[in-house]
Amino acid sequence: MQQRASQRATSDPEHPANLSAQRAAAAIAEATGVERHDIALTLGSGWGEAAKLIGETTHEIPASKVPGFHASQVAGHPGTISSIRTESGKRALVIGARTHYYEGRGVDAVVHGVRTAAACGAQTMILTNGCGGLNPKFSAGMPVLISDHINATATSPLAGAHFVDLTDLYSPRIREIARSIDDSLLEGVYYQAPGPHYETPAEIRMMSTVGADLVGMSTALEAIAARAAGLEVFGISLVTNMAAGIQETALNHEEVIQAGKDAGPRISRLLADIIAAL
Ligand code: 8IG
């Protein structure tokens, strides 16, 4: 019996999601003249400026010009895809246009950036985000390495009998490199909630109990798709607020943007140094 396309495994290059990523990669290659990118980064809340120190931005493409990408709905997300040449001559693809699960465009849209990165030839996927902190060792403005995740979206970017191992999903090798650059960096388990609402204090207590240190609305689904596509994954969060009930004041997106601005120079330098050391 013939399977419907939507039921086929996403490891199949003919799957519509992979064809869409190949079209995006072709558009990026055409707009930049760069046939292969080595590294890709997705910039989350607070990380919008952080790619500037990585190298020279040679091309900047509005996300709406690349198949499958959408203009950002979130303030503080640039909505562009850029190509950067690092000092060592590597090519970095910077995806400043993340589709979040809460936008309701489906999981394939959420991981389109990751699949496009793989189709552009990238070997490494760097996922950044802004998030809430649960672990009392953390405070607003602190970058934290993601050591593992809890995917609480109740879905997967993969379909079909595609059983992907997620042990050591967040590259121990690159985490070690990061700590060799800044030995004060802490690590934590990231909990991806579906959003778009923030949590209640009771939910935050539950998440702490099940082992979460960080909570946000991205990254886990993207990391799964990246691993499935064979990429080495590195995740880093900027704690922009302490989670509901841990911080005394109500949560708002303005503090998220402000924390990003305040931490900007430190996290930019850190990201640039990590990429230079890969
Ligand atoms: I920035 O406290 C940011 N994103 N779910 N909770 C959730 N997402 C976030 C939070 C937070 N802060």
Short mmCIF file of C-alpha atoms and ligand atoms in Angstrom, two decimals:
data_model
loop_
_atom_site.label_atom_id
_atom_site.label_comp_id
_atom_site.label_asym_id
_atom_site.label_seq_id
_atom_site.Cartn_x
_atom_site.Cartn_y
_atom_site.Cartn_z
CA MET A 1 0.00 0.00 0.00
CA GLN A 2 1.30 3.41 -0.88
CA GLN A 3 2.02 5.66 2.10
CA ARG A 4 0.85 9.24 2.16
CA ALA A 5 3.78 11.66 1.98
CA SER A 6 2.99 13.05 5.42
CA GLN A 7 3.36 9.58 6.95
CA ARG A 8 6.81 8.89 5.55
CA ALA A 9 9.86 9.22 7.77
CA THR A 10 11.46 12.65 7.73
CA SER A 11 14.82 10.93 7.13
CA ASP A 12 13.58 10.46 3.57
CA PRO A 13 15.15 13.14 1.33
CA GLU A 14 11.95 13.17 -0.75
CA HIS A 15 9.82 14.05 2.28
CA PRO A 16 8.10 17.43 1.70
CA ALA A 17 9.80 18.94 4.77
CA ASN A 18 13.23 18.01 3.42
CA LEU A 19 12.39 19.23 -0.08
CA SER A 20 11.34 22.53 1.47
CA ALA A 21 14.70 22.76 3.32
CA GLN A 22 16.54 22.01 0.06
CA ARG A 23 14.64 24.83 -1.65
CA ALA A 24 15.57 27.20 1.18
CA ALA A 25 19.22 26.11 1.00
CA ALA A 26 19.24 26.72 -2.76
CA ALA A 27 17.81 30.22 -2.24
CA ILE A 28 20.47 30.95 0.39
CA ALA A 29 23.25 29.67 -1.87
CA GLU A 30 21.93 31.84 -4.69
CA ALA A 31 21.57 34.99 -2.57
CA THR A 32 24.98 34.62 -0.93
CA GLY A 33 27.06 32.87 -3.58
CA VAL A 34 28.17 30.59 -0.73
CA GLU A 35 27.67 26.95 -1.70
CA ARG A 36 28.34 25.48 1.76
CA HIS A 37 27.99 26.83 5.27
CA ASP A 38 29.99 25.08 8.00
CA ILE A 39 28.11 26.18 11.11
CA ALA A 40 24.58 27.43 11.72
CA LEU A 41 23.20 29.45 14.61
CA THR A 42 19.66 30.21 15.61
CA LEU A 43 19.34 33.40 17.61
CA GLY A 44 16.80 33.50 20.40
CA SER A 45 15.45 36.28 22.59
CA GLY A 46 18.28 38.47 23.81
CA TRP A 47 20.76 37.04 21.28
CA GLY A 48 19.86 39.27 18.31
CA GLU A 49 23.14 41.20 18.34
CA ALA A 50 25.28 38.33 19.55
CA ALA A 51 26.42 37.17 16.14
CA LYS A 52 28.13 40.44 15.23
CA LEU A 53 31.53 39.46 16.68
CA ILE A 54 31.67 36.09 14.98
CA GLY A 55 33.10 37.60 11.83
CA GLU A 56 32.25 39.73 8.84
CA THR A 57 28.61 39.68 7.76
CA THR A 58 28.80 39.30 4.00
CA HIS A 59 25.09 38.90 3.25
CA GLU A 60 21.83 39.63 5.00
CA ILE A 61 18.60 38.22 3.57
CA PRO A 62 15.10 39.05 4.85
CA ALA A 63 13.63 35.77 6.10
CA SER A 64 10.51 36.36 4.02
CA LYS A 65 12.67 35.95 0.87
CA VAL A 66 13.72 32.40 1.79
CA PRO A 67 11.20 29.58 1.18
CA GLY A 68 9.58 28.28 4.34
CA PHE A 69 10.70 31.10 6.64
CA HIS A 70 8.38 33.71 8.09
CA ALA A 71 8.92 37.23 9.35
CA SER A 72 9.40 37.13 13.11
CA GLN A 73 6.37 37.72 15.34
CA VAL A 74 8.50 38.42 18.37
CA ALA A 75 10.05 41.76 19.32
CA GLY A 76 13.82 41.34 19.69
CA HIS A 77 14.10 38.76 16.89
CA PRO A 78 15.69 40.29 13.79
CA GLY A 79 13.85 38.37 11.05
CA THR A 80 16.90 38.02 8.82
CA ILE A 81 19.16 35.20 7.68
CA SER A 82 22.78 36.20 7.34
CA SER A 83 26.02 34.71 6.13
CA ILE A 84 29.15 35.45 8.12
CA ARG A 85 32.77 34.73 7.27
CA THR A 86 34.75 33.98 10.42
CA GLU A 87 38.39 35.01 10.88
CA SER A 88 39.46 31.43 10.23
CA GLY A 89 37.52 31.46 6.94
CA LYS A 90 34.62 29.32 8.09
CA ARG A 91 31.12 30.16 6.95
CA ALA A 92 28.40 30.66 9.53
CA LEU A 93 24.71 30.82 8.67
CA VAL A 94 22.88 32.96 11.20
CA ILE A 95 19.16 32.31 11.40
CA GLY A 96 17.58 35.32 13.05
CA ALA A 97 14.09 34.12 12.21
CA ARG A 98 12.84 31.39 14.51
CA THR A 99 9.34 29.97 14.17
CA HIS A 100 8.02 29.05 17.59
CA TYR A 101 5.73 26.13 18.30
CA TYR A 102 3.16 28.52 19.78
CA GLU A 103 2.69 30.22 16.40
CA GLY A 104 0.63 27.21 15.36
CA ARG A 105 2.34 26.64 12.00
CA GLY A 106 3.18 23.07 12.94
CA VAL A 107 6.35 21.28 13.95
CA ASP A 108 7.88 21.20 10.46
CA ALA A 109 7.84 25.02 10.43
CA VAL A 110 9.53 25.06 13.86
CA VAL A 111 12.47 22.95 12.67
CA HIS A 112 12.70 24.35 9.15
CA GLY A 113 15.73 26.46 10.14
CA VAL A 114 17.58 23.40 11.40
CA ARG A 115 16.77 21.35 8.30
CA THR A 116 17.82 24.26 6.12
CA ALA A 117 21.11 24.47 8.03
CA ALA A 118 21.73 20.78 7.34
CA ALA A 119 20.82 21.24 3.67
CA CYS A 120 23.33 24.14 3.52
CA GLY A 121 26.03 21.69 4.59
CA ALA A 122 26.37 22.72 8.23
CA GLN A 123 27.95 20.19 10.59
CA THR A 124 27.23 22.13 13.76
CA MET A 125 23.97 23.64 14.99
CA ILE A 126 24.18 26.26 17.71
CA LEU A 127 20.80 26.91 19.33
CA THR A 128 20.44 29.95 21.54
CA ASN A 129 17.44 31.14 23.49
CA GLY A 130 16.19 33.44 26.18
CA CYS A 131 14.53 31.59 29.03
CA GLY A 132 13.34 31.60 32.59
CA GLY A 133 15.61 30.34 35.35
CA LEU A 134 14.40 27.76 37.90
CA ASN A 135 17.69 26.77 39.50
CA PRO A 136 18.39 29.25 42.35
CA LYS A 137 22.09 29.27 41.31
CA PHE A 138 21.01 31.24 38.23
CA SER A 139 20.09 34.90 37.90
CA ALA A 140 18.82 37.17 35.14
CA GLY A 141 21.53 38.01 32.62
CA MET A 142 23.43 34.72 33.07
CA PRO A 143 24.31 32.54 30.07
CA VAL A 144 23.85 28.83 30.88
CA LEU A 145 24.95 25.81 28.82
CA ILE A 146 22.16 23.36 28.02
CA SER A 147 23.21 19.91 29.22
CA ASP A 148 19.96 18.09 28.39
CA HIS A 149 16.29 18.82 27.79
CA ILE A 150 12.76 17.81 28.66
CA ASN A 151 10.49 18.08 25.64
CA ALA A 152 7.07 18.90 27.10
CA THR A 153 5.41 19.81 23.80
CA ALA A 154 3.94 16.30 23.50
CA THR A 155 5.12 16.15 19.90
CA SER A 156 8.18 15.36 17.77
CA PRO A 157 9.61 16.87 14.59
CA LEU A 158 10.13 13.30 13.36
CA ALA A 159 7.53 11.06 11.80
CA GLY A 160 7.59 7.42 10.88
CA ALA A 161 9.78 4.69 12.34
CA HIS A 162 12.71 6.99 12.91
CA PHE A 163 14.15 6.10 16.32
CA VAL A 164 16.84 8.64 17.03
CA ASP A 165 19.20 8.31 19.99
CA LEU A 166 19.24 11.44 22.17
CA THR A 167 21.88 10.42 24.69
CA ASP A 168 24.43 13.24 24.79
CA LEU A 169 22.23 15.29 22.46
CA TYR A 170 23.97 18.49 23.60
CA SER A 171 27.56 17.94 22.53
CA PRO A 172 29.83 17.23 25.52
CA ARG A 173 32.74 18.23 23.28
CA ILE A 174 31.45 21.74 22.59
CA ARG A 175 30.29 22.23 26.21
CA GLU A 176 33.84 21.44 27.26
CA ILE A 177 35.17 24.00 24.77
CA ALA A 178 32.75 26.59 26.21
CA ARG A 179 33.89 25.90 29.77
CA SER A 180 37.53 26.12 28.72
CA ILE A 181 36.76 29.65 27.49
CA ASP A 182 34.78 30.64 30.59
CA ASP A 183 35.11 28.32 33.57
CA SER A 184 32.33 30.15 35.44
CA LEU A 185 29.70 28.83 33.00
CA LEU A 186 27.02 26.69 34.63
CA GLU A 187 24.91 24.01 32.93
CA GLY A 188 21.26 23.11 33.18
CA VAL A 189 18.37 21.02 31.88
CA TYR A 190 16.08 22.99 29.57
CA TYR A 191 12.35 22.37 29.69
CA GLN A 192 10.49 23.25 26.49
CA ALA A 193 6.95 24.30 27.30
CA PRO A 194 4.52 24.85 24.41
CA GLY A 195 3.72 28.46 25.40
CA PRO A 196 2.87 31.18 24.54
CA HIS A 197 1.81 31.82 28.12
CA TYR A 198 4.43 31.79 30.84
CA GLU A 199 4.00 29.32 33.70
CA THR A 200 2.07 29.45 36.92
CA PRO A 201 4.16 29.19 40.09
CA ALA A 202 2.69 25.68 40.64
CA GLU A 203 3.87 24.59 37.20
CA ILE A 204 7.33 25.96 37.94
CA ARG A 205 7.45 23.87 41.16
CA MET A 206 6.45 20.82 39.12
CA MET A 207 9.17 21.49 36.54
CA SER A 208 11.80 21.87 39.26
CA THR A 209 10.66 18.57 40.75
CA VAL A 210 11.08 16.73 37.45
CA GLY A 211 14.60 18.06 37.03
CA ALA A 212 14.35 21.27 35.00
CA ASP A 213 16.74 24.19 35.56
CA LEU A 214 15.61 26.40 32.68
CA VAL A 215 12.25 26.90 30.98
CA GLY A 216 11.43 28.33 27.58
CA MET A 217 9.40 27.89 24.43
CA SER A 218 11.97 26.68 21.89
CA THR A 219 15.11 24.63 21.33
CA ALA A 220 14.18 21.02 22.29
CA LEU A 221 12.24 20.28 19.08
CA GLU A 222 14.99 21.94 17.04
CA ALA A 223 17.71 19.96 18.82
CA ILE A 224 15.89 16.69 18.06
CA ALA A 225 15.59 17.58 14.36
CA ALA A 226 19.24 18.65 14.29
CA ARG A 227 20.41 15.35 15.78
CA ALA A 228 18.19 13.44 13.32
CA ALA A 229 19.86 15.38 10.49
CA GLY A 230 23.29 14.39 11.77
CA LEU A 231 24.34 17.78 13.17
CA GLU A 232 26.44 18.26 16.30
CA VAL A 233 24.22 20.30 18.64
CA PHE A 234 25.23 23.01 21.07
CA GLY A 235 22.63 24.86 23.14
CA ILE A 236 23.08 27.95 25.23
CA SER A 237 20.42 29.87 27.12
CA LEU A 238 20.39 33.40 28.40
CA VAL A 239 18.42 33.52 31.63
CA THR A 240 16.41 36.67 31.05
CA ASN A 241 14.12 36.32 34.05
CA MET A 242 13.72 34.01 37.01
CA ALA A 243 10.64 31.81 36.51
CA ALA A 244 7.18 32.65 37.85
CA GLY A 245 6.99 32.43 41.63
CA ILE A 246 10.80 32.42 41.92
CA GLN A 247 11.11 36.07 40.99
CA GLU A 248 8.78 38.28 42.98
CA THR A 249 7.54 40.47 40.12
CA ALA A 250 5.33 39.53 37.17
CA LEU A 251 7.01 38.36 33.96
CA ASN A 252 7.07 40.59 30.91
CA HIS A 253 8.77 40.63 27.53
CA GLU A 254 10.40 44.03 28.17
CA GLU A 255 12.63 42.59 30.91
CA VAL A 256 13.58 39.84 28.47
CA ILE A 257 14.77 42.40 25.93
CA GLN A 258 16.54 44.45 28.60
CA ALA A 259 18.39 41.40 29.98
CA GLY A 260 19.58 40.66 26.45
CA LYS A 261 20.88 44.21 26.05
CA ASP A 262 22.68 44.11 29.40
CA ALA A 263 24.28 40.73 28.77
CA GLY A 264 24.98 41.54 25.11
CA PRO A 265 28.73 42.19 25.19
CA ARG A 266 29.45 39.10 27.34
CA ILE A 267 27.35 36.64 25.37
CA SER A 268 28.56 38.03 22.02
CA ARG A 269 32.19 37.56 23.02
CA LEU A 270 31.45 34.08 24.38
CA LEU A 271 29.69 32.94 21.20
CA ALA A 272 32.46 34.32 18.99
CA ASP A 273 35.15 32.58 21.08
CA ILE A 274 33.29 29.26 21.05
CA ILE A 275 32.88 29.36 17.28
CA ALA A 276 36.53 30.25 16.80
CA ALA A 277 37.52 27.23 18.91
CA LEU A 278 35.28 24.64 17.17
I1 8IG B 1 12.69 34.82 27.63
O1 8IG B 1 9.93 32.23 32.19
C1 8IG B 1 11.53 33.50 28.50
N1 8IG B 1 10.90 32.58 27.79
N2 8IG B 1 8.00 29.26 29.28
N3 8IG B 1 8.98 30.76 30.75
C2 8IG B 1 8.79 30.29 29.49
N4 8IG B 1 9.39 30.83 28.44
C3 8IG B 1 10.21 31.88 28.67
C4 8IG B 1 10.43 32.41 29.93
C5 8IG B 1 9.77 31.82 31.04
N5 8IG B 1 11.28 33.45 29.80
#
